Every structure is written in C-alpha cells, then in structure tokens.
Coordinates of C-alpha atoms in Angstrom, one line a residue:
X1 CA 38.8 -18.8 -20.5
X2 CA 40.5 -16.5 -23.0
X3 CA 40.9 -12.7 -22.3
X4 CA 39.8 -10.3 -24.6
X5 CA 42.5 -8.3 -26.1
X6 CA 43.0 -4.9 -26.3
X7 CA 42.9 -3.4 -29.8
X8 CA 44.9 -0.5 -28.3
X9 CA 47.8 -3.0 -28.1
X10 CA 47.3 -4.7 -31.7
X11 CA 50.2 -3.3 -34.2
X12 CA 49.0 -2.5 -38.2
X13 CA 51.9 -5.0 -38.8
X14 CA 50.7 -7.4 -36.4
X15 CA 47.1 -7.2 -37.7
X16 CA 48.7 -7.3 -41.2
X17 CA 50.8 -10.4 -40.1
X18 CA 47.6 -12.0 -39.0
X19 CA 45.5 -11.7 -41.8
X20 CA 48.5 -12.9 -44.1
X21 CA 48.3 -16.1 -42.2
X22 CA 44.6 -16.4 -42.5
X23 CA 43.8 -15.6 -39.3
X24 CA 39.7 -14.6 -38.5
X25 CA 39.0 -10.8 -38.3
X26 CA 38.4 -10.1 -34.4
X27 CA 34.5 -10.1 -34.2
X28 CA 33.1 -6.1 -33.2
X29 CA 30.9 -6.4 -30.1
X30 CA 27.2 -6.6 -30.8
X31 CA 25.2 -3.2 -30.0
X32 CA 23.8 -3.1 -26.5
X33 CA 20.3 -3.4 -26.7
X34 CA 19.2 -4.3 -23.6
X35 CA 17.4 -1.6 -21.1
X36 CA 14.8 0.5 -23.8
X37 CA 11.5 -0.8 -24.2
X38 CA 11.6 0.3 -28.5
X39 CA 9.0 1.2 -30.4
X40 CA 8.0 -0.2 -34.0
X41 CA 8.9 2.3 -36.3
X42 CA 9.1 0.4 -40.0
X43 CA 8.6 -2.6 -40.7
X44 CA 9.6 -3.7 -44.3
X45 CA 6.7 -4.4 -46.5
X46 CA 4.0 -2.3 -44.3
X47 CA 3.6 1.4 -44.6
X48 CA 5.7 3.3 -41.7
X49 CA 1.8 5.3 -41.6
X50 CA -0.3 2.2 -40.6
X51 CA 2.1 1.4 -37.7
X52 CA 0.1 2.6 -34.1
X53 CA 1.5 5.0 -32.3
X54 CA 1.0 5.7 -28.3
X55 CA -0.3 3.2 -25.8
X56 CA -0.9 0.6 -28.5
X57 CA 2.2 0.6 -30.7
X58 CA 4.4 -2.6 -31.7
X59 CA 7.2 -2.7 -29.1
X60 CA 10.3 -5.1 -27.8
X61 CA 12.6 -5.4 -25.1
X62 CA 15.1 -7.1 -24.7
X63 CA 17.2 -8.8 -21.5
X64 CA 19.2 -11.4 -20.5
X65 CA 18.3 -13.5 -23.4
X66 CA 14.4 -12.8 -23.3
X67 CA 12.3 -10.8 -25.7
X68 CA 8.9 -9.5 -25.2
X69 CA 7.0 -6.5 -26.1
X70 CA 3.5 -6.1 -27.8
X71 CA 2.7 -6.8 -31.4
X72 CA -0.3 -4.6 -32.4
X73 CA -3.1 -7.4 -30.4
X74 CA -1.3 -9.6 -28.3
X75 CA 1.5 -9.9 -25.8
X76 CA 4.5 -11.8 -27.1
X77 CA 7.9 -13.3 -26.0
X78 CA 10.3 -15.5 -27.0
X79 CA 14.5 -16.2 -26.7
X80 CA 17.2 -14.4 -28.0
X81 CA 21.2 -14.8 -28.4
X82 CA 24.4 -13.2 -30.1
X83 CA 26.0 -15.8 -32.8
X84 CA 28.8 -14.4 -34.7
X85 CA 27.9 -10.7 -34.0
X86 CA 24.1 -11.7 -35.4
X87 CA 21.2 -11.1 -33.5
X88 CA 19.2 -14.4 -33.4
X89 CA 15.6 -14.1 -32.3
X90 CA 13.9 -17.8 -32.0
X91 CA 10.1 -18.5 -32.2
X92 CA 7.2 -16.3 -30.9
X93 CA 4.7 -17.0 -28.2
X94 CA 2.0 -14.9 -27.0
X95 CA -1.5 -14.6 -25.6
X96 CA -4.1 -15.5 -28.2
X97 CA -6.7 -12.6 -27.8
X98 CA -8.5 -11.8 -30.8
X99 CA -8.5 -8.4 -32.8
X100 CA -9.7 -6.1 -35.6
X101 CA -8.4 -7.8 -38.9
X102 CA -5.9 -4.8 -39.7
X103 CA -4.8 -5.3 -36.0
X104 CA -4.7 -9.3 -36.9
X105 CA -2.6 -8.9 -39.9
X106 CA 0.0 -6.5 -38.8
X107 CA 0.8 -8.9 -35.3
X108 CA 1.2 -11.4 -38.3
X109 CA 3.9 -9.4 -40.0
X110 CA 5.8 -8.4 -36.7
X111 CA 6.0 -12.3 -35.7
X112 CA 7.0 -13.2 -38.9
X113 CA 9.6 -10.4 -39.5
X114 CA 11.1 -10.8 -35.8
X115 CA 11.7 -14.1 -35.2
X116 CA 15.2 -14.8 -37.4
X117 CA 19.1 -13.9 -37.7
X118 CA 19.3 -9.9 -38.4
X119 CA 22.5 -7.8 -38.0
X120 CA 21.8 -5.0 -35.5
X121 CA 22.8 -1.6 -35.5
X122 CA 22.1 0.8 -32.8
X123 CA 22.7 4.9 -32.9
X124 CA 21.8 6.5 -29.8
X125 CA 18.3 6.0 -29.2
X126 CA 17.5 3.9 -32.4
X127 CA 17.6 0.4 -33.7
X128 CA 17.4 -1.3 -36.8
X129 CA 17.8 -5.0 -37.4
X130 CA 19.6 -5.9 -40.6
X131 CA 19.1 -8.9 -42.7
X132 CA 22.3 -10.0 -44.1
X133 CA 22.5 -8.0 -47.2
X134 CA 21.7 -4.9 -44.9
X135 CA 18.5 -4.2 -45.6
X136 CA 16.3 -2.8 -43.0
X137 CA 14.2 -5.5 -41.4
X138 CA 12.5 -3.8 -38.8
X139 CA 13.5 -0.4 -37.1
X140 CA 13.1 1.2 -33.7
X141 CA 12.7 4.1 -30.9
X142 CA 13.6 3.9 -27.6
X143 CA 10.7 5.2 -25.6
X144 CA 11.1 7.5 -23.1
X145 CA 11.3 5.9 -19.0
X146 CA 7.7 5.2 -18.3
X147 CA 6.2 6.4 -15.2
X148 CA 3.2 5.3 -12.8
X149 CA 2.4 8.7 -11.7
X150 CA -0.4 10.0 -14.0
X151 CA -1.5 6.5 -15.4
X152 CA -5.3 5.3 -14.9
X153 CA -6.0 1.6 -16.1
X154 CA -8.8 -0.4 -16.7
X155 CA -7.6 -3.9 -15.3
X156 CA -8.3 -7.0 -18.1
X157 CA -6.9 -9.7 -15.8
X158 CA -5.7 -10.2 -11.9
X159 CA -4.2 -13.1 -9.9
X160 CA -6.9 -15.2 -8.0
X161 CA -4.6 -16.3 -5.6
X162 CA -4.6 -20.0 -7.1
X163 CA -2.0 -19.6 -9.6
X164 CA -4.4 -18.4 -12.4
X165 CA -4.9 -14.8 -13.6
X166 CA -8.9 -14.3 -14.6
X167 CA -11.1 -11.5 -16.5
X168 CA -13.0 -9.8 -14.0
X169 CA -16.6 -11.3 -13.7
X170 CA -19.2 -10.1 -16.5
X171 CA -20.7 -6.7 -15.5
X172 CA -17.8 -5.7 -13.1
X173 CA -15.4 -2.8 -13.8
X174 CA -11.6 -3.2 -12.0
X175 CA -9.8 0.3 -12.0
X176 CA -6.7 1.7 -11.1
X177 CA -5.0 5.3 -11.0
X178 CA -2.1 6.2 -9.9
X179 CA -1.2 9.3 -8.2
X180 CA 1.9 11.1 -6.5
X181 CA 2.7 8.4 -4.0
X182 CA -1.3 7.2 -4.1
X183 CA -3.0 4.7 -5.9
X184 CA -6.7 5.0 -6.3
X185 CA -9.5 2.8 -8.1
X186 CA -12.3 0.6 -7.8
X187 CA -12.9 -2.9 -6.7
X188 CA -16.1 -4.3 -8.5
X189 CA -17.9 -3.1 -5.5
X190 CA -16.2 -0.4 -3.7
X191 CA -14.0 2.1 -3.7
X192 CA -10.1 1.4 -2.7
X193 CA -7.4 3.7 -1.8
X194 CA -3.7 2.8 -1.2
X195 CA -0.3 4.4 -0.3
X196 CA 2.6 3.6 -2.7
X197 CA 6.2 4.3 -3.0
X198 CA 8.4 3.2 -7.0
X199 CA 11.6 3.0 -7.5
X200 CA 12.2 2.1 -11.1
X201 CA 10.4 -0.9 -12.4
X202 CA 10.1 -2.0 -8.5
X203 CA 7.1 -1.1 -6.7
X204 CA 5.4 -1.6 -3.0
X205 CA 1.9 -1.2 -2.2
X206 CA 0.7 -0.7 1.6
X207 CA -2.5 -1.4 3.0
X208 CA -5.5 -1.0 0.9
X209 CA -8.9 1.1 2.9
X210 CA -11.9 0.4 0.8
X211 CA -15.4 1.8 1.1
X212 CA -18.2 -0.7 3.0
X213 CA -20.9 -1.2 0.9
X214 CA -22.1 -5.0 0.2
X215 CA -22.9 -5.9 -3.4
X216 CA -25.2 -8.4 -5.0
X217 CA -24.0 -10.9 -7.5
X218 CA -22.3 -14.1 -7.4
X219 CA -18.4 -14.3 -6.2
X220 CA -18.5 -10.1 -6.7
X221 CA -16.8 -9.5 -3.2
X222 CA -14.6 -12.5 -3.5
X223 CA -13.6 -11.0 -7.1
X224 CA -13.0 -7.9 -5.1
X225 CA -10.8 -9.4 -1.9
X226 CA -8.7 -11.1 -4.6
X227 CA -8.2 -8.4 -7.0
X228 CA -7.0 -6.3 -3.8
X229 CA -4.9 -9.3 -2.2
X230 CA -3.0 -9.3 -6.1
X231 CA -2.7 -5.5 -5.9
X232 CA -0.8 -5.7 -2.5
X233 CA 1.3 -8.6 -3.9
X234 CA 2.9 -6.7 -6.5
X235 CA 6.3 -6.0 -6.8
X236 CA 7.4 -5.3 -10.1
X237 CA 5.9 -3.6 -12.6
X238 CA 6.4 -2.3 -16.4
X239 CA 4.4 -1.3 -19.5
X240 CA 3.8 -3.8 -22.2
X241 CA 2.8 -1.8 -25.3
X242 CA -0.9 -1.2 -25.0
X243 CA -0.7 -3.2 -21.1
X244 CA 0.4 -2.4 -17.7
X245 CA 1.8 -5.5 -17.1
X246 CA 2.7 -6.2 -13.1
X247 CA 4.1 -9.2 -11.1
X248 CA 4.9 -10.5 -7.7
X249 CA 8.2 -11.5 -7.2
X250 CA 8.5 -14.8 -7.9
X251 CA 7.3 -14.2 -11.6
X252 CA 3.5 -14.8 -11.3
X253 CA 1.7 -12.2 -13.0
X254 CA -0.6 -10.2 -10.9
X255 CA -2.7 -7.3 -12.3
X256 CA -2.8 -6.9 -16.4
X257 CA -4.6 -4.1 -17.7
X258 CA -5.2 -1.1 -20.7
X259 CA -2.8 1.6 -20.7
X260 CA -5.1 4.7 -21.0

C-alpha cells in the first residue's frame, strides 16, 4: 500500500518538476463530514422559506459509507463514497408514508437533488454540496448534539418481538418522556415507569414497574408486554428529523416515534 506523503517535504521545484512531466496534481482530502446530523438549509430551485424548520426539517448524516436523515415525510437512506475528491451519493430508499402534497413534493426535490456526484465543501459547522461547475446543490447546518432529557414522544411503531415493527392497535396511544435519568409513559393500558442511564447515542433501560389495571380490547395487553419488552431492548438511540428513531443492538429497530 502507498504512504501518503507529506506536503511539508514536497519542494516548489520538485512540485514544478512534476507537473512539467505531467504528473497528476496530489488530490486535497475530502471534507469530513461524518458525525453532525445537518439540517436542510437550501435547496436549489425551492425557496430557503418553505424549507421546515425544528422537529420536522430535511436532514442527513452521514457514516461509514451510509446516508440517512429525513426528507420532509419519510425516512430515507442510501450509500455513499469519495471518487476523486467527489462526494458520490447513490439511490434513495425510504419508508413510503404518505403526506400533505407540499410535504410530498418537497421529499421529491430532496431525493432527486441528493442522490448524484457533488463537490463538498465544509466550513465549521456548515455544508454545501457542489455540482461541478460550483453551484450550490444543496446546503447545510450542523445541529446541535441531541439530548433524551426533556423529549416526550408519541410512539408510531415498536418491535413485536417477531422481527416486525407494527403501529400500535387502532384506539391505543404509546407514550414516552424522558426525564433526568427516568423514563416515563404509557403502555396502551397502563402507566410505565423506568430508570435509565445515556451515554451518547447508547442507551440502557432497567426494569420497567407499570400500573395494574386490566383493559378490554383485543391483543391490548399483549400490544402493551411487547411495546415494554422493545423498550427494555433498546440500546442505541438517535433522532431522525421529525423521529426518535431507536434500536437494539443487532440493528433491528425497536421503538419509532414523533419528536415533540
């Protein structure tokens, strides 16, 4: 494997020798851009003032060749890889939840605009993506390190416990808040309560007390047993735009839910 060199070590007459030759230009390093979850900011072709802002904006993050982030409706991800000091982005997948049609037609315009060959440019806690005549494709914000502490969500989806992550049943609510090292919410049923402890986008939950009552309705405490045994399973966890996205640690999604 060849070493990099060090520039420091490269003479003007050296670099001047090379290029007389016909030698290649020594490629610049592409811009770290893993770690920030970034937020939308433009977008060419849409108004900067119809982007969203807060728990629903247009994000993306990026690591170790994986992109995903939220695109104004759904959930999205796809591949990504340095080629040449160009940022290559390949095809889009997502979840296919339906939307308001101004919703609808921006997610269009951030799959479309994303997935391509852009040149990126990063200063401090901004990024735009370049096409190759450097106009601004899209540009981002970093957003500031997201927290548990202080966030209450209305759960969308949970791990059964058979490899399949359902909507809670028609007529139940699923809540969560968390607290300073507690985690409150509701069941479908009853009331649960929960110690935790966080240490960046790791989590552990300890045993869950819940309230005793007995409700009517078909699979309602089953619903409630699973959506408790997928809270305890968690491991990981992290904000999706508009989502609180969290998984167990061999990738299975457990709990999915609104940001609020």
């Amino acid at each position: 494997m060849t070493k990099p060199f060090s520039r420091a070590l490269i003479s003007t007459a050296a670099l001047a020798a090379g290029v007389a030759c016909g030698a290649q230009p020594l490629a610049a390093a592409p811009p770290t851009i893993e770690g920030p979850t970034w937020r939308l900011t433009d977008l060419r072709g849409i108004d900067a003032a119809a982007l969203p802002s807060g728990p629903g904006s247009v994000t993306a993050r990026f690591k170790d060749g994986r992109v995903d982030g939220f695109s104004g409706c759904n959930r999205y991800f796809g591949s990504y890889a340095f080629k040449q000091g160009r940022l290559v982005i390949g095809p889009l997948a997502g979840s296919m939840m339906a939307c308001d049609p101004a919703s609808m037609a921006l997610e269009t315009a951030v799959h479309r605009a994303l997935a391509g060959a852009f040149r990126p440019v990063r200063t401090d806690d901004r990024l735009s993506l370049l096409s190759d005549h450097g106009e601004a494709v899209l540009a981002f914000k970093a957003e500031p390190a997201p927290a548990l502490v202080g966030l209450r969500s209305n759960i969308t989806g949970f791990n059964n416990g058979r490899q399949a992550v359902v909507s809670p049943l028609a007529g139940t609510t699923l809540t969560l808040a968390f607290g300073d090292g507690v985690v409150k919410g509701f069941g479908g049923c009853n009331s649960l309560r929960a110690s935790y402890s966080v240490n960046g986008g790791q989590v552990s939950v300890g045993p869950v007390a819940t309230t005793r009552r007995t409700c009517p309705g078909e699979g309602v405490m089953q619903q409630e047993r699973e959506f408790i045994a997928a809270l305890r399973s968690t491991t990981t966890w992290a904000f999706s735009g508009a989502f609180l996205d969290m998984h167990r640690p061999d990738g299975e999604r457990t709990l999915i839910g609104s940001r609020e």
